[in-house]
Coordinates of C-alpha atoms in Angstrom, one line a residue:
X1 CA -0.6 20.9 -16.6
X2 CA -4.3 19.5 -15.8
X3 CA -5.2 17.2 -12.9
X4 CA -8.0 15.7 -13.5
X5 CA -10.6 13.2 -11.4
X6 CA -11.2 9.8 -13.1
X7 CA -14.4 7.4 -12.6
X8 CA -14.2 4.1 -13.9
X9 CA -15.1 3.8 -17.4
X10 CA -13.5 7.3 -18.2
X11 CA -12.0 6.6 -20.9
X12 CA -9.0 8.9 -20.4
X13 CA -7.8 5.8 -18.3
X14 CA -6.5 3.9 -21.0
X15 CA -4.0 7.0 -21.0
X16 CA -2.9 6.9 -17.3
X17 CA -2.6 2.9 -17.2
X18 CA 0.7 2.9 -19.3
X19 CA 1.8 5.1 -16.3
X20 CA 0.5 3.1 -13.8
X21 CA 2.4 0.4 -15.3
X22 CA 6.0 1.5 -14.2
X23 CA 5.1 1.5 -10.9
X24 CA 2.7 -1.5 -11.2
X25 CA 4.4 -3.7 -14.1
X26 CA 1.8 -6.5 -13.3
X27 CA -1.2 -4.5 -14.1
X28 CA -3.1 -5.7 -17.3
X29 CA -5.8 -3.3 -18.6
X30 CA -8.3 -6.1 -17.7
X31 CA -7.1 -6.4 -14.2
X32 CA -7.1 -2.5 -14.2
X33 CA -10.7 -1.6 -14.8
X34 CA -11.7 -5.0 -12.5
X35 CA -9.6 -3.7 -9.3
X36 CA -10.6 0.2 -10.0
X37 CA -14.0 -1.0 -10.8
X38 CA -14.3 -2.7 -7.1
X39 CA -11.5 -0.5 -5.1
X40 CA -14.5 2.2 -6.5
X41 CA -17.0 1.0 -4.3
X42 CA -14.4 0.9 -1.3
X43 CA -13.3 4.5 -1.9
X44 CA -10.2 4.3 -4.3
X45 CA -9.8 7.1 -6.6
X46 CA -7.8 8.1 -9.4
X47 CA -6.3 11.5 -10.1
X48 CA -3.9 12.1 -12.9
X49 CA -1.9 14.9 -14.4
X50 CA -2.5 15.2 -18.2
X51 CA -0.4 17.7 -20.7
X52 CA -3.1 20.7 -21.7
X53 CA -5.6 19.4 -24.4
X54 CA -3.1 19.6 -28.2
X55 CA 0.0 19.1 -26.8
X56 CA 2.0 15.9 -26.8
X57 CA 0.4 12.4 -27.8
X58 CA -3.7 12.7 -27.1
X59 CA -5.9 10.8 -24.4
X60 CA -9.3 10.0 -25.6
X61 CA -10.4 14.0 -24.3
X62 CA -7.4 15.3 -22.8
X63 CA -3.5 15.8 -23.4
X64 CA -0.8 13.4 -22.5
X65 CA -0.9 11.6 -19.0
X66 CA 2.1 12.3 -17.2
X67 CA 1.6 11.3 -13.6
X68 CA -1.1 9.5 -11.8
X69 CA -2.1 8.8 -8.1
X70 CA -4.5 6.0 -6.7
X71 CA -6.1 7.3 -3.5
X72 CA -8.8 7.0 -0.9
X73 CA -9.9 9.0 2.1
X74 CA -10.1 6.3 5.6
X75 CA -10.9 6.6 9.0
X76 CA -8.4 4.6 11.6
X77 CA -7.5 4.5 14.7
X78 CA -4.3 5.8 14.8
X79 CA -4.7 9.0 13.1
X80 CA -8.9 9.3 12.7
X81 CA -9.0 10.4 9.1
X82 CA -6.3 10.4 6.5
X83 CA -5.9 10.5 3.0
X84 CA -4.1 7.2 2.0
X85 CA -1.8 7.4 -1.3
X86 CA -2.2 3.6 -2.9
X87 CA -0.4 4.7 -6.2
X88 CA 2.0 8.0 -7.1
X89 CA 3.6 7.6 -10.2
X90 CA 5.1 10.0 -12.6
X91 CA 5.9 8.9 -16.3
X92 CA 9.7 7.9 -16.3
X93 CA 10.7 11.3 -19.3
X94 CA 8.4 13.8 -16.6
X95 CA 10.3 12.9 -13.8
X96 CA 12.1 16.2 -11.6
X97 CA 9.8 18.5 -13.4
X98 CA 7.0 18.8 -10.9
X99 CA 3.9 16.4 -12.0
X100 CA 4.9 14.5 -8.6
X101 CA 4.9 17.3 -6.9
X102 CA 2.0 18.9 -8.5
X103 CA -0.2 16.1 -7.9
X104 CA 1.1 15.1 -4.1
X105 CA 0.0 19.1 -3.4
X106 CA -3.8 18.8 -5.0
X107 CA -4.0 15.3 -2.8
X108 CA -3.0 17.5 0.6
X109 CA -5.6 20.2 -0.4
X110 CA -8.4 17.5 -1.5
X111 CA -6.9 15.7 2.5
X112 CA -7.4 19.4 4.3
X113 CA -11.1 19.5 2.1
X114 CA -12.4 16.0 3.8
X115 CA -11.3 17.0 7.4
X116 CA -8.5 14.2 7.2
X117 CA -5.2 15.0 9.9
X118 CA -2.9 13.5 7.7
X119 CA -1.8 12.5 4.2
X120 CA 0.1 8.6 4.2
X121 CA 1.2 6.4 1.8
X122 CA 3.4 3.5 2.0
X123 CA 6.7 2.7 -0.5
X124 CA 8.9 0.4 -1.1
X125 CA 12.0 -0.4 0.9
X126 CA 14.0 -0.4 -2.3
X127 CA 12.4 3.0 -3.6
X128 CA 15.3 5.4 -2.3
X129 CA 14.8 8.1 -5.1
X130 CA 10.7 7.9 -3.9
X131 CA 11.7 8.4 -0.1
X132 CA 13.5 11.5 -0.7
X133 CA 10.9 12.8 -3.0
X134 CA 8.6 12.5 0.2
X135 CA 10.9 14.1 2.2
X136 CA 11.5 16.6 0.0
X137 CA 8.0 17.2 0.1
X138 CA 7.4 17.7 4.5
X139 CA 6.8 13.7 5.0
X140 CA 8.4 11.5 7.7
X141 CA 9.1 7.8 8.0
X142 CA 6.1 7.3 10.9
X143 CA 6.1 3.7 10.8
X144 CA 7.4 0.1 9.4
X145 CA 4.5 -1.9 7.5
X146 CA 4.5 -5.5 8.1
X147 CA 3.0 -7.8 5.7
X148 CA 2.6 -11.4 5.6
X149 CA 0.9 -14.0 3.4
X150 CA -2.1 -15.7 4.6
X151 CA -1.8 -19.4 5.2
X152 CA -4.4 -22.5 5.4
X153 CA -3.2 -23.5 8.2

């Protein structure tokens, strides 16, 4: 398995998008590229796991995309520096095969190298299998995340 950082415009992003859609089904090709271009300026990065070249369906310049992580390094008042994971998804046919674990380990090493004190993420309350996975990886539930749609009032 190869774990590769992808910049906006990288042709391998076309192989990443179908995997990302398993978590973010609303994501169209145009929206993905638009969000990544804007998000990249704000620190968003995508790292993907691919099969070795020649294995499985070919992505431009690589093998099959097995999983993807969207992440960024952030400085916050309560934990100083964190590597925040926006998205972590493994293609459904490769779940429980070590891809998610490898991506998370890669991000943990990147967090260490970046001087981060934590690696953090949010996970939807309905995603119980994901919660079990994160806990098996040594993560704990540290907070509740609250949201509200802004109103014109």
